[in-house]
Coordinates of C-alpha atoms in Angstrom, one line a residue:
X204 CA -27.5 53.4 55.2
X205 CA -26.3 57.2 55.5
X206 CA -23.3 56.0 57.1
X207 CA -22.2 53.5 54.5
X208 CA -22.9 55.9 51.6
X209 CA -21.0 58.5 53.0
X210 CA -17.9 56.0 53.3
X211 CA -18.3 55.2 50.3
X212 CA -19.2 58.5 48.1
X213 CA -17.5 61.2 50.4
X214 CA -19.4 62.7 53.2
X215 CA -23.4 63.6 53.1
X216 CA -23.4 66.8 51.0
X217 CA -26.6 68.5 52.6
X218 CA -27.5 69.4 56.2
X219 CA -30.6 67.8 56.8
X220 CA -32.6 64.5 55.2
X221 CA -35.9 63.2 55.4
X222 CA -38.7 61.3 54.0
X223 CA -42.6 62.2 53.4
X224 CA -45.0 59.5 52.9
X225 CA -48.2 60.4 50.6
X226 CA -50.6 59.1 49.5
X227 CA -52.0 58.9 46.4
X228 CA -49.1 58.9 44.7
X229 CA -48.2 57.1 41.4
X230 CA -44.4 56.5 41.9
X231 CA -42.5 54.1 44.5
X232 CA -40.4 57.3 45.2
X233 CA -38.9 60.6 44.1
X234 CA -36.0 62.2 45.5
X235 CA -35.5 66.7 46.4
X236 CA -33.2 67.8 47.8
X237 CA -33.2 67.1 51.4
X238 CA -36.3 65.6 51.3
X239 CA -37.8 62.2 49.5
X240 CA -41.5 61.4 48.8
X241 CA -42.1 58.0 49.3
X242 CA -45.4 55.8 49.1
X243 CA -47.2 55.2 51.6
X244 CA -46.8 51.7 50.9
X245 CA -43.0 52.0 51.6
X246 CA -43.3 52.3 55.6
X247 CA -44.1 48.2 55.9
X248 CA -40.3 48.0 55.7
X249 CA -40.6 45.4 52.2
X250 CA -38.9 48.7 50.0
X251 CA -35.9 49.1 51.3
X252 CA -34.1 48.7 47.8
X253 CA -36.7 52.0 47.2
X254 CA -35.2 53.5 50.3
X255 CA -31.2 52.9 49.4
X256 CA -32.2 54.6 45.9
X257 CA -33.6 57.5 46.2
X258 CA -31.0 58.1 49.0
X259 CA -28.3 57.8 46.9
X260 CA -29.6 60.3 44.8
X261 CA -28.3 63.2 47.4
X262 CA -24.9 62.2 45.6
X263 CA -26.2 61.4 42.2
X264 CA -28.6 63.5 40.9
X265 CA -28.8 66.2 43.8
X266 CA -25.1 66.8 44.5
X267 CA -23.7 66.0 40.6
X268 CA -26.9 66.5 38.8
X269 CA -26.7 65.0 35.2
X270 CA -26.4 67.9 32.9
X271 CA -28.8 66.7 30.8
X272 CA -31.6 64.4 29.8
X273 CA -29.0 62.4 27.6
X274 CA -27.3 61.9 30.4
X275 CA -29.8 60.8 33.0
X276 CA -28.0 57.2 33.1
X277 CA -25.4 59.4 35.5
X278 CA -28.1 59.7 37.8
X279 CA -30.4 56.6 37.6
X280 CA -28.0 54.0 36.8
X281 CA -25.9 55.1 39.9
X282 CA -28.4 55.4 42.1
X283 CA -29.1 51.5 41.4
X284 CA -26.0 50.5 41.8
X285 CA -26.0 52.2 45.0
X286 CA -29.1 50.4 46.0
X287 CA -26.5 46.9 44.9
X288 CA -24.1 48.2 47.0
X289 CA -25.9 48.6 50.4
X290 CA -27.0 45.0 49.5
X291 CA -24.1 43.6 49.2
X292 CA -23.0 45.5 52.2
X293 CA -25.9 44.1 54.3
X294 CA -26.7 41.1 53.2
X295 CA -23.9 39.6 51.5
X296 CA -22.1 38.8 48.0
X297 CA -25.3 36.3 47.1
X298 CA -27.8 38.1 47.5
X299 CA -25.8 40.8 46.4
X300 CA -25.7 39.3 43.0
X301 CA -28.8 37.6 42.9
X302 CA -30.3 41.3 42.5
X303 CA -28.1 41.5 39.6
X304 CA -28.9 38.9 38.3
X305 CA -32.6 39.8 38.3
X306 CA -31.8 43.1 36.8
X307 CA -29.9 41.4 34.1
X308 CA -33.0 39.6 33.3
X309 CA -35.3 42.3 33.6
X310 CA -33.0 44.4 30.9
X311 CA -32.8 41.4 28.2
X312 CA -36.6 41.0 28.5
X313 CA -36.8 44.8 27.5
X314 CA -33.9 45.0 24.6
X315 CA -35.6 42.0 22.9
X316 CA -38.6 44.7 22.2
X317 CA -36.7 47.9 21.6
X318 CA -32.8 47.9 21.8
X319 CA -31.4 51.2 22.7
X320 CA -28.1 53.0 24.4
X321 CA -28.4 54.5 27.8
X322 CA -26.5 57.3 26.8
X323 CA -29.1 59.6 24.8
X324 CA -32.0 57.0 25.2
X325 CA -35.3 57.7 23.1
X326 CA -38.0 60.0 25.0
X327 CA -40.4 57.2 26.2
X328 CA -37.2 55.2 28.0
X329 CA -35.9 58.2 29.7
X330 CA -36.7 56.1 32.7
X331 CA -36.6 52.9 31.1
X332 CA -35.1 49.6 32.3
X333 CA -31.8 50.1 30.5
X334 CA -31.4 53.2 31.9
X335 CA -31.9 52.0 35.8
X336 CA -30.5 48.5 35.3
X337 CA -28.0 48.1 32.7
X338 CA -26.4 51.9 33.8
X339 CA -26.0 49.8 37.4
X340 CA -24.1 47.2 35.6
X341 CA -22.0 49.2 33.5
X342 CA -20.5 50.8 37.0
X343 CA -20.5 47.2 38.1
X344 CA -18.5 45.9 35.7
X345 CA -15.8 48.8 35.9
X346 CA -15.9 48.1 39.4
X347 CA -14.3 44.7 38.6
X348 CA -12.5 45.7 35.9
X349 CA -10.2 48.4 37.8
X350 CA -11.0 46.9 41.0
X351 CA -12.8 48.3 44.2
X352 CA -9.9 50.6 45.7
X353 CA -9.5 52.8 42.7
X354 CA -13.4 52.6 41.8
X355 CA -14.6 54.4 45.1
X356 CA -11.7 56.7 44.5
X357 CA -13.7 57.1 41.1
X358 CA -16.6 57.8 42.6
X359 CA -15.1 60.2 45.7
X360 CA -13.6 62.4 43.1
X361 CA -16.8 62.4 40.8
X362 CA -18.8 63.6 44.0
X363 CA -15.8 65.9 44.6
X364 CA -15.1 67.5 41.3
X365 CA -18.4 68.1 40.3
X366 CA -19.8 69.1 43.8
X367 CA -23.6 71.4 43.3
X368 CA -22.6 71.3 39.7
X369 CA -23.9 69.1 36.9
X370 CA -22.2 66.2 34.8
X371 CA -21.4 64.5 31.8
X372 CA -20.5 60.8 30.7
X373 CA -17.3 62.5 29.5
X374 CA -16.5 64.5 32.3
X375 CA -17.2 60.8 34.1
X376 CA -14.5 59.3 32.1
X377 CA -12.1 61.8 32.5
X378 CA -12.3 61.3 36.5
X379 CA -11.9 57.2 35.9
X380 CA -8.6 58.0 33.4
X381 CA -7.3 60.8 35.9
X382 CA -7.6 58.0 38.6
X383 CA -6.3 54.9 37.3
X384 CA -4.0 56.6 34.6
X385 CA -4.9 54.8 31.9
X386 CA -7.6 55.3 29.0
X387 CA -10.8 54.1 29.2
X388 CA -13.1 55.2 26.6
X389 CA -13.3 52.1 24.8
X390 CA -15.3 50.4 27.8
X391 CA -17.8 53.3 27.9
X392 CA -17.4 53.4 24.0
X393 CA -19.4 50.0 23.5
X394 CA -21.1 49.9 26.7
X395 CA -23.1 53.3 27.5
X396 CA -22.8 54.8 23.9
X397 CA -24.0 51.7 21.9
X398 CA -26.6 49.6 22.8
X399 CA -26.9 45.8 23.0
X400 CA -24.6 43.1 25.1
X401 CA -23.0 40.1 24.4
X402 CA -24.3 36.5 23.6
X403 CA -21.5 33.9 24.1
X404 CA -21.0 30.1 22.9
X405 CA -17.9 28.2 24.9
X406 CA -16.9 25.0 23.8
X407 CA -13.7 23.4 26.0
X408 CA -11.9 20.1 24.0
X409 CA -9.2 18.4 25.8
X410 CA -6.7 18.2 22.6
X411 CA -4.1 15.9 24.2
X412 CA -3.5 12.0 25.1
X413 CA -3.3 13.0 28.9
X414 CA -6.2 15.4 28.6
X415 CA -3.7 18.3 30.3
X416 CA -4.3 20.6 27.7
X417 CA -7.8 22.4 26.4
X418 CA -8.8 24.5 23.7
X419 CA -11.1 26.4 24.8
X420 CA -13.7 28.9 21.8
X421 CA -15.2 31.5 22.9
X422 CA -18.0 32.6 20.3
X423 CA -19.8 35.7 20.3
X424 CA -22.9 35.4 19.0
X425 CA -24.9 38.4 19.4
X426 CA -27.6 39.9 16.8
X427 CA -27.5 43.3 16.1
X428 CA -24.8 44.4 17.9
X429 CA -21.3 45.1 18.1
X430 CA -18.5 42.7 19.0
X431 CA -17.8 43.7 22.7
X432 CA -14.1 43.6 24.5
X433 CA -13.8 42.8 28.1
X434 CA -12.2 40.2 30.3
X435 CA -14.0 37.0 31.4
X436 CA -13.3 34.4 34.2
X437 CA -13.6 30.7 33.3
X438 CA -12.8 28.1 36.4
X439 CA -11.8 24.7 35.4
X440 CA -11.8 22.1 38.4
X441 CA -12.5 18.3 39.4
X442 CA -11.6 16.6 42.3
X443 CA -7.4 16.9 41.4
X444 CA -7.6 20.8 40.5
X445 CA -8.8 24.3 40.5
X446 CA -8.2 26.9 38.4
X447 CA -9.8 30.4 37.6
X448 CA -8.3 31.8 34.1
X449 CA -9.1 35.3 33.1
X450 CA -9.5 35.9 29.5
X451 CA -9.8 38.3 27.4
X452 CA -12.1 38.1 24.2
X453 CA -11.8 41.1 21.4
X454 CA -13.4 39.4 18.5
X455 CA -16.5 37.4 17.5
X456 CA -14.7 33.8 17.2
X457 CA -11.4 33.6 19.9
X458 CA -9.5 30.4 20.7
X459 CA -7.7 29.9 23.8
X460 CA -5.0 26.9 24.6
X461 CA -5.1 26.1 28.1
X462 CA -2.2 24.3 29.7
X463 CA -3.8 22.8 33.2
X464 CA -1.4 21.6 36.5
X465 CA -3.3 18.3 36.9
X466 CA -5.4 15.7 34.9
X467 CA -8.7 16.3 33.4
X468 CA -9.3 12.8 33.4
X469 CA -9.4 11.6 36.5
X470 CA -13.1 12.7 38.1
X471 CA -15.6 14.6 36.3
X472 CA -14.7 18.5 35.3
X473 CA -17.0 20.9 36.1
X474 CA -16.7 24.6 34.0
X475 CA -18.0 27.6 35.4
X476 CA -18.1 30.7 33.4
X477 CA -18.1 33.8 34.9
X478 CA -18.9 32.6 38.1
X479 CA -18.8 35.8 39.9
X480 CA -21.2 37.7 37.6
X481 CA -18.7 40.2 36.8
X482 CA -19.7 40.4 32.9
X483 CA -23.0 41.5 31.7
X484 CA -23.6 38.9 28.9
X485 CA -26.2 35.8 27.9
X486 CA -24.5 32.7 27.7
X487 CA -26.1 30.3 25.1
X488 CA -24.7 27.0 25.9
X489 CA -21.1 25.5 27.4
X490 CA -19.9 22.2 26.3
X491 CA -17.1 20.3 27.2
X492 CA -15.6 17.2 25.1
X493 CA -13.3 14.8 25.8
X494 CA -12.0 12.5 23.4
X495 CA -8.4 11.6 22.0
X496 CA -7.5 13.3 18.9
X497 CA -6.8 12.3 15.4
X498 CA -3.2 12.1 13.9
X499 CA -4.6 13.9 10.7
X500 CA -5.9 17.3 9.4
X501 CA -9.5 17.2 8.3
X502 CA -12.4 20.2 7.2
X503 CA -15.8 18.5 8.5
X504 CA -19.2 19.2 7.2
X505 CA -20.9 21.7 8.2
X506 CA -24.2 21.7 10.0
X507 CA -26.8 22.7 10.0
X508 CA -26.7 22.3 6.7
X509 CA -28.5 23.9 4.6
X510 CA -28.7 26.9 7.1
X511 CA -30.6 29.7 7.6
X512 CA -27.9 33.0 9.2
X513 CA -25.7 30.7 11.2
X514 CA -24.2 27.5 11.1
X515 CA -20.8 25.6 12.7
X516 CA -17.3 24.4 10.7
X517 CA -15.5 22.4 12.8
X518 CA -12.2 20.8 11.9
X519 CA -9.1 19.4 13.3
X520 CA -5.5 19.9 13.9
X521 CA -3.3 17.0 13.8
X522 CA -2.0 15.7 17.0
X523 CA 2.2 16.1 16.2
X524 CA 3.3 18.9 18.8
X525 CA 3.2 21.8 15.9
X526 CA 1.3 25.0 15.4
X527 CA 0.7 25.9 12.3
X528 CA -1.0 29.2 10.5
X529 CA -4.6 28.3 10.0
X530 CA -7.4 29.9 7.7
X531 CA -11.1 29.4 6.8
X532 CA -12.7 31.5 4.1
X533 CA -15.8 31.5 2.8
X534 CA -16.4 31.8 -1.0
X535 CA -19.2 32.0 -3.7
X536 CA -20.0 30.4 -6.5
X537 CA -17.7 32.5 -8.5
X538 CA -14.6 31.9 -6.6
X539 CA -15.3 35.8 -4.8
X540 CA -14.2 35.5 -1.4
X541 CA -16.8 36.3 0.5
X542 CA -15.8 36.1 4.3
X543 CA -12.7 35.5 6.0
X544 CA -13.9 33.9 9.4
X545 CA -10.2 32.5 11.2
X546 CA -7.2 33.6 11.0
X547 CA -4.5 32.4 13.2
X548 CA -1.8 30.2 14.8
X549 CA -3.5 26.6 16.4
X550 CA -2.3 23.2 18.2
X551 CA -3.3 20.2 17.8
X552 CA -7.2 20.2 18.5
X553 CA -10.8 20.0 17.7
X554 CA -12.6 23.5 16.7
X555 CA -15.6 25.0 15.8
X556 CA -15.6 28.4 14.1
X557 CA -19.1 30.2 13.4
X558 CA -20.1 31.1 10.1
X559 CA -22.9 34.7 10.7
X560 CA -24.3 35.0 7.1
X561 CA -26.0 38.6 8.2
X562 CA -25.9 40.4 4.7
X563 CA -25.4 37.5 2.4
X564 CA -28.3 36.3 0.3
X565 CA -29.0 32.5 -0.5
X566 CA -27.7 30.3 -2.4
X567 CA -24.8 27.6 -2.3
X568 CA -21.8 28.6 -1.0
X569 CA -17.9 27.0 -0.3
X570 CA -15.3 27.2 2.9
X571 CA -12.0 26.0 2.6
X572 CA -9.4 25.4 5.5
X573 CA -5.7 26.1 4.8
X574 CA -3.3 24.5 7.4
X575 CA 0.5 26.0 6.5
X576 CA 3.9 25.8 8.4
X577 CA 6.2 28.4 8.1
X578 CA 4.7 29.6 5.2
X579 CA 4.7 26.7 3.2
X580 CA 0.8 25.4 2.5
X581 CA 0.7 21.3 4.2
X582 CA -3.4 20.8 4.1
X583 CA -6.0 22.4 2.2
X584 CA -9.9 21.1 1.5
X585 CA -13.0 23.0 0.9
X586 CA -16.8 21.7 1.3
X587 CA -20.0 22.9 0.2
X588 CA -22.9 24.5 2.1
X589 CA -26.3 26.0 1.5
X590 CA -27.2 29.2 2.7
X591 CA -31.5 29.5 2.6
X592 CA -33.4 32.0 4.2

């Protein structure tokens, strides 16, 4: 365990370590410097998680010491992730992620009774489950998204640069833009600053005769919380293919076209999303449909209807080879635009946008889909729904 941290986080930053089991004691463990106190209850060899933990602390928390209690996600959230780390080094990828899974679960259970950021948490979840779990997956998931070589160089230099010092989540993100050269506040913007995580919706429609081309909507559908940005991997495969598409989402309702090197038809298609738990996110439902298309434009009801916050317009694209400039907008009774929910360029396909009424009281309420091409309006229908809450 020393020997893999130190190849991983720069060499062992203190002369001496050891461990003091007491008892009675009210924690699993709590790290000094040089020294751990563990429970007694930790010697039967079933804590080892414990163990990895508070030994990683000699780096994070001991040798960069957060520089204050806003910031105790530098130490706590690292310190889990290390535990990860020696798990996946041990035991394997699985199990590796299995425990990630786990703490995934454990920090939705506790944002659905208070939601808070790990940067700056409130006093009683200084040591809260956000803190521990989700500040291990926020380290997690820059591990994948600048990959492993320049994330231990990350945290080498973090180690290095701050050495018998204390640090900030700023000083933190200057070591990851010095390292990979590019900016990355926007990741640690939405992901240790604000609190929450994504909730997503994928729907995949074959949208051509030979079923070699999906559109594929990614909806995210998240309560109280920001729209997130980050990459996601989505593998397509039956028995005549395999593909892993990466894919990047920036806004609450995105459409992808998906051109595939073999038929969807032949066999049954399985869709994994994020199938290597690189993303920490709650994904609601995936459906796939696969059905030939209509030669016509058309706005279908939409449902549920009447609807209480959310509710689905789908519609279709005609099946002639075009893309066209597409728009669905939400008015009132008045004719007051209310919400414009799509905007973009679409093939020939079935869709589904989401309609989030947060903000908007009851009442009855009109969407209208404009289909133009090159400017010049070719289809345009609205329909009636009812908003009650």
């Amino acid at each position: 365990m020393m020997t893999f941290f130190s190849k991983k986080f720069g060499e062992y930053p203190f002369e001496k370590y050891g461990m003091v089991a007491v008892y009675p004691f009210r924690y699993g463990g709590m790290e000094h410097q040089t020294m751990t106190t563990i429970h007694r209850r930790w010697l039967d060899g079933n804590f080892e998680g414990g163990i990895a933990h508070e030994l990683a602390h000699q780096w994070w928390g001991d040798l960069v010491t957060c520089e204050n209690w806003a910031e105790i996600w530098l130490n706590e959230g690292f310190a889990s992730y290390s535990d990860a780390l020696y798990t996946e080094y041990k035991y394997g990828v699985e199990i590796f992620r299995t425990k990630l899974k786990s703490w995934a679960r454990a920090y939705f259970l506790e944002d659905s009774a208070l939601r808070y950021p790990i940067y700056n948490p409130p006093p009683a979840k200084l040591f809260g489950t956000a803190v521990y779990y989700k500040g291990a997956w926020v380290l997690h998931m820059l591990r994948n998204l600048i990959g492993d070589s320049l994330f231990f160089q990350v945290l080498k230099e973090w180690g290095r640069r701050y050495a018998y010092g204390t640090g900030t989540t700023q000083g933190f993100i200057n070591v990851v833009n010095d390292i990979t050269g590019r900016d990355y506040s926007w990741f640690f913007e939405q992901w240790v600053y604000d609190s929450g995580y994504p909730v997503l919706d994928f729907s995949i429609t074959s949208i051509d005769q030979d079923n070699l081309k999906l559109s594929l909507q990614l909806r995210q559908i998240q309560k109280n919380a920001r729209i997130f940005k980050f990459p996601i991997d989505v593998r397509i495969r039956n028995q005549n293919f395999d593909t892993l598409l990466t894919l990047w989402t920036y806004t609450a309702d995105t459409i992808y076209i998906i051109t595939l090197g073999g038929s969807v038809s032949s066999g049954n298609i399985e869709i994994q999303v994020d199938p290597d738990e690189k993303i920490l996110k709650n994904i609601l439902s995936v459906t796939y449909v696969q059905s030939p298309l209509s030669l016509n434009f058309d706005l279908h009801q939409n449902y549920p209807n009447p609807f209480n916050s959310i509710t689905k317009i789908p519609f279709e694209i005609a099946n002639d080879g075009k893309i066209y400039e597409c728009e669905v907008i939400v008015f009132d009774v008045l004719g007051r635009e209310i919400k414009k929910i799509f905007s973009g360029r679409l093939g020939a396909g079935r869709y589904i946008i989401n309609f989030v009424a947060d903000g908007i009281p009851s009442g009855i309420y009109f969407y209208k889909l404009t289909i133009s091409d090159s400017g010049r309006q070719i289809y345009s229908r609205i329909r009636k729904m009812v908003l009650i809450k």
